[in-house]
CSV table of C-alpha atoms in Angstrom, one decimal:
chain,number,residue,atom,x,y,z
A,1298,UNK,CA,82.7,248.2,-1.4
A,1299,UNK,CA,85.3,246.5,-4.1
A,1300,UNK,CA,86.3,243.3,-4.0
A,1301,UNK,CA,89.6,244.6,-3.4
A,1302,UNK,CA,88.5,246.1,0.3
A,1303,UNK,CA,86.3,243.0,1.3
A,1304,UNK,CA,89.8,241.0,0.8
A,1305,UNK,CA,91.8,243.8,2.7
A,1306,UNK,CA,89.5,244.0,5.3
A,1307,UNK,CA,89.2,239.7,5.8
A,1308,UNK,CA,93.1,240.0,5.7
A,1309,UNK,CA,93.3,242.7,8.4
A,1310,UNK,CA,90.7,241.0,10.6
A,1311,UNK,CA,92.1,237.7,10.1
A,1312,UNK,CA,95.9,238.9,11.1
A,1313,UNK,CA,94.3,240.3,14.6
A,1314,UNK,CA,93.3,236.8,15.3
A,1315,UNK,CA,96.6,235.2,14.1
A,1316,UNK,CA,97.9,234.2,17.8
A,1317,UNK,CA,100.3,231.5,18.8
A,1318,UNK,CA,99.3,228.1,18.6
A,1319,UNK,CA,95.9,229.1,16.6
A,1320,UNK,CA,95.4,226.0,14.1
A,1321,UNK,CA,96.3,226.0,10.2
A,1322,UNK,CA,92.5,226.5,9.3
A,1323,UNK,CA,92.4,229.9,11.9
A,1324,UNK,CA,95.9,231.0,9.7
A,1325,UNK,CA,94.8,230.4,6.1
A,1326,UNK,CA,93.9,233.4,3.9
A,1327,UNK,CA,89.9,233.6,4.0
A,1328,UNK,CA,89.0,232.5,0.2
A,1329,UNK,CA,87.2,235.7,-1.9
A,1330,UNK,CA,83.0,235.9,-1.3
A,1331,UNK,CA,80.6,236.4,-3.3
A,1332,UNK,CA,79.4,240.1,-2.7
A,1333,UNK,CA,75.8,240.4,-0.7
A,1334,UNK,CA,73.7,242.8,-3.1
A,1335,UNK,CA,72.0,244.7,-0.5
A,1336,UNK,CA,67.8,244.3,-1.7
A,1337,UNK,CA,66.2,247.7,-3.0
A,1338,UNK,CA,64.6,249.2,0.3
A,1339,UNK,CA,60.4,249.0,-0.4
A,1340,UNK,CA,58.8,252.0,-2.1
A,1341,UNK,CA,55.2,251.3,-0.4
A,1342,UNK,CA,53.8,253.5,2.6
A,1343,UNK,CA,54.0,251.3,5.7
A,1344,UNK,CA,53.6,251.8,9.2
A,1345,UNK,CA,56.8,252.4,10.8
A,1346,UNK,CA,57.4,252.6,14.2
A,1347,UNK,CA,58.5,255.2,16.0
A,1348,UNK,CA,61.6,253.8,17.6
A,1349,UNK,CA,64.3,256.4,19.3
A,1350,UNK,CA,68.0,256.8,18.6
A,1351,UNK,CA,71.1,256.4,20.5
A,1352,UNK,CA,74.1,258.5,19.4
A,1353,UNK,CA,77.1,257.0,20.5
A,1354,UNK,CA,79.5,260.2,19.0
A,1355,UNK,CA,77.8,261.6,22.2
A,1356,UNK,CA,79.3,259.1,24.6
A,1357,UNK,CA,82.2,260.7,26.4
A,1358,UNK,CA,80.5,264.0,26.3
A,1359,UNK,CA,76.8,263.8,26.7
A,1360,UNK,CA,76.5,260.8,28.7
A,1361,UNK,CA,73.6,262.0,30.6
A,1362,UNK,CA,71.1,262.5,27.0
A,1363,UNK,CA,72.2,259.2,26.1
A,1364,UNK,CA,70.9,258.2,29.4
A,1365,UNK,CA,67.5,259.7,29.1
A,1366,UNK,CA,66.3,258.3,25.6
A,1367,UNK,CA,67.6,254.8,26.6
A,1368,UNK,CA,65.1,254.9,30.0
A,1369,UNK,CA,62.4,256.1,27.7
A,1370,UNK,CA,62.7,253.6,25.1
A,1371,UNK,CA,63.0,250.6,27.3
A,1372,UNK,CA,60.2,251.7,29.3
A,1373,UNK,CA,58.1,252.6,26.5
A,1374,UNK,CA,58.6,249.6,23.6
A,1375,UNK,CA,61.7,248.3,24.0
A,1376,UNK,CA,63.6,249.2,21.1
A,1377,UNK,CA,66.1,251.6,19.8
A,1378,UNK,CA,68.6,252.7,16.9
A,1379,UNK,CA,72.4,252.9,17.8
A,1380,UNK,CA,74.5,255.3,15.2
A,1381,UNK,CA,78.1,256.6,15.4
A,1382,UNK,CA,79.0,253.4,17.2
A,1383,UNK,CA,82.5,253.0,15.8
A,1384,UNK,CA,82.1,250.0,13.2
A,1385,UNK,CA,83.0,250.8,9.8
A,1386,UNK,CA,80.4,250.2,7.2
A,1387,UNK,CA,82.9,247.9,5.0
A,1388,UNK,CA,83.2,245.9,8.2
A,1389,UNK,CA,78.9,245.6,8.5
A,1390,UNK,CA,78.8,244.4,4.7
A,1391,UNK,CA,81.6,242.1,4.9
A,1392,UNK,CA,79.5,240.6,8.0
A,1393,UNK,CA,76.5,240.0,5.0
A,1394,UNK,CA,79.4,238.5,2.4
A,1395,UNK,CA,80.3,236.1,5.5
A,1396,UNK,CA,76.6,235.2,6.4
A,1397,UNK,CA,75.1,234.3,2.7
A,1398,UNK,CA,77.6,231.9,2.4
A,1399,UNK,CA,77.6,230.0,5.3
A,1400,UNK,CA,73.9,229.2,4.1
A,1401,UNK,CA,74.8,229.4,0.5
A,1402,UNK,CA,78.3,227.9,0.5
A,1403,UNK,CA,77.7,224.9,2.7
A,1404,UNK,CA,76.1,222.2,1.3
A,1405,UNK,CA,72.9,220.5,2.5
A,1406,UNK,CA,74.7,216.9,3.8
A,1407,UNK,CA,77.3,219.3,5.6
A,1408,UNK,CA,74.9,220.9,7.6
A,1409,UNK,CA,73.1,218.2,8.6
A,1410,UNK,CA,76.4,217.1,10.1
A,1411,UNK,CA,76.5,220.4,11.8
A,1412,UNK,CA,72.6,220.3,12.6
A,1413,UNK,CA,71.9,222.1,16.6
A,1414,UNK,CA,70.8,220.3,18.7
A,1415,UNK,CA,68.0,222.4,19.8
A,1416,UNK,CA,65.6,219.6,21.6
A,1417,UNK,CA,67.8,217.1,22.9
A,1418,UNK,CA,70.5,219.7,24.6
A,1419,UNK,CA,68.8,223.2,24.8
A,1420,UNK,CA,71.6,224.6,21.9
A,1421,UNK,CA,71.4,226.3,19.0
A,1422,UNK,CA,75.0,225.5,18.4
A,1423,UNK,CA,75.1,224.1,14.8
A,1424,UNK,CA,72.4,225.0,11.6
A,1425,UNK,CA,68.9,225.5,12.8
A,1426,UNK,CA,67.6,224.5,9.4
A,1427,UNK,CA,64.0,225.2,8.1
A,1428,UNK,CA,61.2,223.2,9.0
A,1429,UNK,CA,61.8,222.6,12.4
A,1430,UNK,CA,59.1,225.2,13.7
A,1431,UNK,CA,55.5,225.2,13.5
A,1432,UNK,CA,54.4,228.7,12.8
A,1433,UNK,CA,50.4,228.2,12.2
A,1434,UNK,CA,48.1,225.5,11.5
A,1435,UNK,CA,51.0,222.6,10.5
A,1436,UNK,CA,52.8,225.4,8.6
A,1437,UNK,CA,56.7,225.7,9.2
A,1438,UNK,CA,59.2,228.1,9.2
A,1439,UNK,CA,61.6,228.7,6.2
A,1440,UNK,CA,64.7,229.9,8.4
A,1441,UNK,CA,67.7,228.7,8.5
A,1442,UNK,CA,70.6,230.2,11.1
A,1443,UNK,CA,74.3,229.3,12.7
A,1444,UNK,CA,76.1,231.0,15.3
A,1445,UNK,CA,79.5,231.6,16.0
A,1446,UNK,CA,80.2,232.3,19.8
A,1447,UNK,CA,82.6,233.8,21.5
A,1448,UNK,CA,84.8,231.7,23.9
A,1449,UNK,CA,86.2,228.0,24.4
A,1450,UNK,CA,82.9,226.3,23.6
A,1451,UNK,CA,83.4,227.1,20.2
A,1452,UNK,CA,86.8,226.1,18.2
A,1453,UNK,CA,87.4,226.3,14.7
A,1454,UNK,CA,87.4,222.9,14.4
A,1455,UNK,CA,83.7,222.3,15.1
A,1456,UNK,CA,82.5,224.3,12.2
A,1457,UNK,CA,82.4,223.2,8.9
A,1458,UNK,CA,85.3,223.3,6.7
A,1459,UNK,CA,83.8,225.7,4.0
A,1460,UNK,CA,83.4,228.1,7.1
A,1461,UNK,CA,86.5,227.6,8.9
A,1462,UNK,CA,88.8,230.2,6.9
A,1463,UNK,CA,85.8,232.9,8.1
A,1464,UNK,CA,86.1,231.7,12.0
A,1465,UNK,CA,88.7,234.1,13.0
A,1466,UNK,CA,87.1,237.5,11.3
A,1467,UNK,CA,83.4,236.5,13.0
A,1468,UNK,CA,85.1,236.3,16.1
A,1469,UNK,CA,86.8,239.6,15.7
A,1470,UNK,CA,84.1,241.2,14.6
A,1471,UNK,CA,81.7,239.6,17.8
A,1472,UNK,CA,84.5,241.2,20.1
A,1473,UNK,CA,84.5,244.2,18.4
A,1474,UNK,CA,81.0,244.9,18.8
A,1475,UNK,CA,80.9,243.9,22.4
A,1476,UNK,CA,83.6,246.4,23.4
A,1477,UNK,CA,82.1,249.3,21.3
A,1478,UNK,CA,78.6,248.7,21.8
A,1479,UNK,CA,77.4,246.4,24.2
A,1480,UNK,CA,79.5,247.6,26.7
A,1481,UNK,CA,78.5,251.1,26.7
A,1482,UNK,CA,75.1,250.5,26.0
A,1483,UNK,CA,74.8,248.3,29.3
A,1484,UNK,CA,77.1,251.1,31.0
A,1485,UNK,CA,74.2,253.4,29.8
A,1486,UNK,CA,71.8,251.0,31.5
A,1487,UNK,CA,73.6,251.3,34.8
A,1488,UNK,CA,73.1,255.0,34.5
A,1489,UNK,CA,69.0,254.4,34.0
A,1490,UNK,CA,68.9,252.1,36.6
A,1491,UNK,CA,71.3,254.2,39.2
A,1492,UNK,CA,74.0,251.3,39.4
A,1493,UNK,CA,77.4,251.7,39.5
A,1494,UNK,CA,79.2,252.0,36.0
A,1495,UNK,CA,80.5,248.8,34.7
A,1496,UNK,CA,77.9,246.3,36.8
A,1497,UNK,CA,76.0,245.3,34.3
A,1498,UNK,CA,79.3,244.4,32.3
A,1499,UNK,CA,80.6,242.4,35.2
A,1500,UNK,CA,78.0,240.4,35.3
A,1501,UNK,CA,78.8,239.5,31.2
A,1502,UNK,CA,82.8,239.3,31.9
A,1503,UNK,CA,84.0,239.1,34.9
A,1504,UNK,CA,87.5,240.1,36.5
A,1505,UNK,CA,88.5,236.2,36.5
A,1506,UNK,CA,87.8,236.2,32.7
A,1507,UNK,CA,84.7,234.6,32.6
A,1508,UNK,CA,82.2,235.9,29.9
A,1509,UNK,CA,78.5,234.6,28.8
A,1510,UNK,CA,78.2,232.6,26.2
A,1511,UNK,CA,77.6,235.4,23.4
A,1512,UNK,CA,77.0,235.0,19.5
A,1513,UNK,CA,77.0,236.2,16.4
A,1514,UNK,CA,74.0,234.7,14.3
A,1515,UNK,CA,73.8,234.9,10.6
A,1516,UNK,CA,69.9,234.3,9.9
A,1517,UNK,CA,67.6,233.9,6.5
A,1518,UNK,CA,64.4,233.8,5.7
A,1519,UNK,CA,63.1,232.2,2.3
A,1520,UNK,CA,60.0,233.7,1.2
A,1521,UNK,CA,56.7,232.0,2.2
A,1522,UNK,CA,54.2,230.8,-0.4
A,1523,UNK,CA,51.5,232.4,-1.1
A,1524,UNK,CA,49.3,229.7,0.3
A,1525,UNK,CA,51.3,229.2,3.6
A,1526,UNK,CA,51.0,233.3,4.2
A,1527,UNK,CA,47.4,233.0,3.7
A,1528,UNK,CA,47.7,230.7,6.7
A,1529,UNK,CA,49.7,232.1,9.0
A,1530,UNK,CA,48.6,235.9,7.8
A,1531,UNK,CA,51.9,236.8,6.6
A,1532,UNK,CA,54.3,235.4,10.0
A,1533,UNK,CA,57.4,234.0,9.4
A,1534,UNK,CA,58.7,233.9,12.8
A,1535,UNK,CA,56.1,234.0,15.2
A,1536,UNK,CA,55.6,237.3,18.0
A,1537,UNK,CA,58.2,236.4,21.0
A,1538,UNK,CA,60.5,238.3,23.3
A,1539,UNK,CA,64.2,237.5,23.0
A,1540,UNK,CA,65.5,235.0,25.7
A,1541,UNK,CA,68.8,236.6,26.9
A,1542,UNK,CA,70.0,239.7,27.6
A,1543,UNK,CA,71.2,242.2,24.9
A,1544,UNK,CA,69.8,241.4,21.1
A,1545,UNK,CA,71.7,243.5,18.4
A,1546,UNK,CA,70.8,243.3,14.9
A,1547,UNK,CA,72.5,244.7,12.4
A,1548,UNK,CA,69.9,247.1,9.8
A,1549,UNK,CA,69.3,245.8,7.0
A,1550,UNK,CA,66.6,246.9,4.1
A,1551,UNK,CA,64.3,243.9,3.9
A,1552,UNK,CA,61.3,245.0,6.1
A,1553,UNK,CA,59.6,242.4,7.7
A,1554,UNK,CA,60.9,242.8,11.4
A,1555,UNK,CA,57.4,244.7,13.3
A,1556,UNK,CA,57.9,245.5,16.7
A,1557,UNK,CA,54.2,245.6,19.2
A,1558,UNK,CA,54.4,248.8,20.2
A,1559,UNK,CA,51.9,250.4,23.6
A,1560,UNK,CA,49.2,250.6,21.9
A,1561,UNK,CA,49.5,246.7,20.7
A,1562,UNK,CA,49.9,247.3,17.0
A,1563,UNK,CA,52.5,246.0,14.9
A,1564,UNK,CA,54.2,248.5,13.8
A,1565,UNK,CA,57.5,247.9,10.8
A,1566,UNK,CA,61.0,248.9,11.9
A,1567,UNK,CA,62.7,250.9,9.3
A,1568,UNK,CA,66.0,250.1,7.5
A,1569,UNK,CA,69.2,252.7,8.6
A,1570,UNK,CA,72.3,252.3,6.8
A,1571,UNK,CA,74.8,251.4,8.8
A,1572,UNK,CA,72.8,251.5,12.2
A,1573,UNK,CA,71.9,249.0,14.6
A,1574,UNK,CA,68.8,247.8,16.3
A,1575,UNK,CA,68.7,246.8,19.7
A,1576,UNK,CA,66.5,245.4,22.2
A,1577,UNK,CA,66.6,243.8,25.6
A,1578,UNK,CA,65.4,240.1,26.4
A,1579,UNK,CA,64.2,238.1,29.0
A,1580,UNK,CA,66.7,237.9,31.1
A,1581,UNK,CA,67.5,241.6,31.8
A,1582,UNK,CA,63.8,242.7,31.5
A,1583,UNK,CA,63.3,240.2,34.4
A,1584,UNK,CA,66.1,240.8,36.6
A,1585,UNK,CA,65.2,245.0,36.7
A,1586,UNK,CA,61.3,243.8,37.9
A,1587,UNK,CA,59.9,245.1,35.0
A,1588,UNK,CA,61.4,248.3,34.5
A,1589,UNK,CA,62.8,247.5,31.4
A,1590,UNK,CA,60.5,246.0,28.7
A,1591,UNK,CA,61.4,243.2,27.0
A,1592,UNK,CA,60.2,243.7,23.6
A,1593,UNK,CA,57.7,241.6,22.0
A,1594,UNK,CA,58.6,241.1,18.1
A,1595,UNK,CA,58.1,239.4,15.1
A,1596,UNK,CA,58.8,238.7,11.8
A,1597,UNK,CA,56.2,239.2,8.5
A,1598,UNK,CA,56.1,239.1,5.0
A,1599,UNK,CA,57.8,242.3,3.8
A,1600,UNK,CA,55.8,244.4,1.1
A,1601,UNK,CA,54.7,243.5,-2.4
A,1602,UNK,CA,57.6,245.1,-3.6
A,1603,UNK,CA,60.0,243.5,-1.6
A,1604,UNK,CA,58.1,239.4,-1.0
A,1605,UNK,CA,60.5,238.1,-3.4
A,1606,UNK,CA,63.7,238.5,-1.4
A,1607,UNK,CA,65.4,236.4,0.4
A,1608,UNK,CA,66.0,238.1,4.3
A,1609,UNK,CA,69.4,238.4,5.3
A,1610,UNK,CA,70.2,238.9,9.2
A,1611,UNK,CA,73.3,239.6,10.9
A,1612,UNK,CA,72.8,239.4,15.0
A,1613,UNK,CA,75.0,239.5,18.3
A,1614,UNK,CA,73.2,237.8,21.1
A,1615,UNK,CA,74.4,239.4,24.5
A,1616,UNK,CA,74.6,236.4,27.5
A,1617,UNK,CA,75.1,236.7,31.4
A,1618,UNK,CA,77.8,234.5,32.8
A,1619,UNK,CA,76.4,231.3,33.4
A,1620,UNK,CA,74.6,230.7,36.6
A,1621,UNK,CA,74.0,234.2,37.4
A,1622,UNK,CA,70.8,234.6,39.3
A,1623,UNK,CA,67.9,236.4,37.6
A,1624,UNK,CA,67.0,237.5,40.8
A,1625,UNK,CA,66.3,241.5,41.4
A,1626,UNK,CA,69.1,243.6,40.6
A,1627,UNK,CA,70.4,246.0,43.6
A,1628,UNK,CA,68.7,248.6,42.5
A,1629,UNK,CA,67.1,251.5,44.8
A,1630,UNK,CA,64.5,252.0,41.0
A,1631,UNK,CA,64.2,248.4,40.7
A,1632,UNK,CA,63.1,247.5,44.4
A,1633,UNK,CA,60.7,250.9,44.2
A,1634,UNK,CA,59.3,250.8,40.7
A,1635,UNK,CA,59.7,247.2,39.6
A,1636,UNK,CA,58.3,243.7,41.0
A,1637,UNK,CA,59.0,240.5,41.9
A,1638,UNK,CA,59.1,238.5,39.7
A,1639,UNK,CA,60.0,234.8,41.0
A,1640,UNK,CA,58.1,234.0,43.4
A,1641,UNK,CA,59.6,230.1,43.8
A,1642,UNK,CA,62.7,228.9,42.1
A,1643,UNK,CA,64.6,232.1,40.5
A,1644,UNK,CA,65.9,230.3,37.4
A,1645,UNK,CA,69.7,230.9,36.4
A,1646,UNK,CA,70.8,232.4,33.0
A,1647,UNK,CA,71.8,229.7,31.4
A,1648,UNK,CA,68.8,227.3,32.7
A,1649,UNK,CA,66.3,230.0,31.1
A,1650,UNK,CA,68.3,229.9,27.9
A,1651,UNK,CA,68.4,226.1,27.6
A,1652,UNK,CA,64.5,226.0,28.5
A,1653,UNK,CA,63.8,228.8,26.1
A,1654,UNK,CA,65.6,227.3,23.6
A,1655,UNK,CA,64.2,223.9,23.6
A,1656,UNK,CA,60.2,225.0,23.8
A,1657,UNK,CA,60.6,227.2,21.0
A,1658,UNK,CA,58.2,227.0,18.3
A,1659,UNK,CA,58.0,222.9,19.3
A,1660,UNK,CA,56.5,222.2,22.9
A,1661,UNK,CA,52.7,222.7,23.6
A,1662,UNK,CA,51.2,225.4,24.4
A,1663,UNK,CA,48.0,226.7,25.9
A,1664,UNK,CA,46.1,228.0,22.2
A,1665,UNK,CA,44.9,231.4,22.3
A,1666,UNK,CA,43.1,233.4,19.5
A,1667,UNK,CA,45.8,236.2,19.5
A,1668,UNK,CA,48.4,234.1,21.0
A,1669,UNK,CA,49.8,231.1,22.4
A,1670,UNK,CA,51.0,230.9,26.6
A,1671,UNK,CA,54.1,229.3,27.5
A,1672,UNK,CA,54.6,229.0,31.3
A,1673,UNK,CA,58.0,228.4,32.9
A,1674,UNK,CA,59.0,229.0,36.2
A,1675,UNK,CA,55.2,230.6,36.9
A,1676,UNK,CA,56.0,232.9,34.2
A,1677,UNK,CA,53.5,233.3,31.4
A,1678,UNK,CA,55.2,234.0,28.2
A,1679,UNK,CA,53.1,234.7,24.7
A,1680,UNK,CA,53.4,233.6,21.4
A,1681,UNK,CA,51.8,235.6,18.9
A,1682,UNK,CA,50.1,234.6,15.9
């Protein structure tokens, strides 16, 4: 894509947001980006995992197929591919432009201004900078990400001021894929788990106006040295299932993201132009008993012939409203082919979140060969290796 179009396109997006009483920094023109050079996809033969596709051109007509290959894949591993979902490519690269500077054209003291704070309050609101994970063995994680979210909690003002001309476009373009693709997709959901259309979406944003607390997360990974991959056997984000609702990510060609698949190997997920990947978390796995697999996944080194890249990652994190139950959904194939799940205190969304959130990668866990046990709520959740 020119630099001409990235421009264009920031303008356009930025003129949707332009509403009445929006400050000076949500109004000024959105300075020109460096360009993200997408990496050369690897040339070496790699597992790949055999992850099903989702059609979206088939929506209005086909419903029913679209229905189908979701049940199977989040009853088999998890994961699938969504194509034809209605966001231009230019749109998908301007998201990588927007995402390698806010780690590239921030500087260091500024984001330490803006750090999360990810222990004391349960938020990744702000930088997550690297470091602040163990992986293996007193080896830490090289990752750095920042969100941008959705709703109230999140004005221009509280982002940094190299980012704030970009605030309006990320939030268009976090609305845009929650009306063309998480909305159908969970509308899909209703159909696999014979609820009525649109109950899944109320439960995200409600008839009063109330949504979760979604974000968009721009995430990189800085390669690991080749005596801390020794270590941790090539991890750079340890094996974990996501802790809300919906994950999307959008493809990109560095592989390192495996996926466990039913017969517990680690299989690579390959790179589609222009698709996106998409999982379920915690949160919906637990509230249809089981039915739905929340998908355990992790990040590696990628191949020889990619090691040397930086990772580039451009997410939207689905929420449930807060304080939604994650109690069984009412659900004649939940209360027959799922269980119970909470057998005490059913947490709420945005406690599990908060708890997630703080454990991560810092609180102690019971060691395990394979993997580490967190418990919460008399749920025991792994961490692989």
């Amino acid at each position: 894509m020119s630099t001409t179009t990235v421009t264009q396109v920031a303008e356009e997006l930025s003129s949707k947001l332009n509403l009445s009483g929006s400050s000076s920094s949500e109004n000024a023109e959105a300075p020109e980006l460096p360009k993200w050079e997408a990496p050369k996809t690897t040339e070496l033969d790699v597992e790949w995992a055999d992850i099903l596709t989702v059609d979206l051109s088939k929506y209005d007509d086909n419903k029913q197929e679209l229905v189908d290959t979701i049940e199977t894949a989040l009853q088999r591993d998890g994961f699938f591919y969504v194509v034809n979902h209605g966001i231009p490519q230019e749109i998908l690269q301007r998201q990588f432009d927007v995402g390698q500077h806010t780690f590239d054209g921030v500087p260091r003291d500024e984001k330490e201004k803006h750090r999360a704070q990810i222990k004391e309050k349960g938020s990744f609101m702000g930088y997550k900078l690297q470091n602040y994970w163990e992986i293996k063995d007193g080896v830490r994680d090289r990752i750095e990400h920042y969100n941008f979210y959705q709703n109230h909690i999140d004005p221009v003002t509280r982002h940094p001021k190299q980012l704030q001309p970009f605030v309006p476009e990320a939030k268009e373009f976090l609305a845009d894929i929650r009306q063309k693709v998480l909305r159908r997709i969970l509308n899909l959901i209703d159909g696999v788990l014979g609820l009525e259309e649109g109950y899944l979406w109320s439960l995200h944003q409600d008839d009063k106006g109330r949504t979760g607390d979604d974000l968009l997360r721009y995430m990189i990974y800085d390669p690991l040295t080749s005596e801390e991959s020794k270590k941790t056997n090539g991890v750079m984000l340890n094996g974990h299932t996501d802790f809300n609702s919906i994950s999307t990510l959008v493809s990109q060609p560095v592989t390192a993201l495996q996926v466990l698949m039913p017969d517990n190997v680690w299989r690579y997920v390959k790179h589609r132009d222009g698709a996106l990947v998409i999982n379920i978390g915690d949160q919906l796995s637990f509230m249809s008993g089981g039915v739905l697999k929340g998908t355990m996944h992790r990040v590696v080194s990628p191949p020889e012939d990619q090691r040397h890249y930086r990772r580039l990652g451009v997410f939207h994190f689905a929420h449930f409203i807060n304080g939604i139950s994650l109690d069984l959904l009412p659900s004649k194939k939940v209360k027959e082919d799922g269980h119970v799940v909470f057998h005490n205190h059913v947490p709420t969304s945005d406690e599990w979140e908060a708890t997630r959130v703080k454990n991560y990668g810092t609180a102690e866990f019971i060691k395990g060969e394979e993997y580490d046990i967190e418990e919460i709520a008399g749920i025991q959740l792994r961490h692989y290796h």
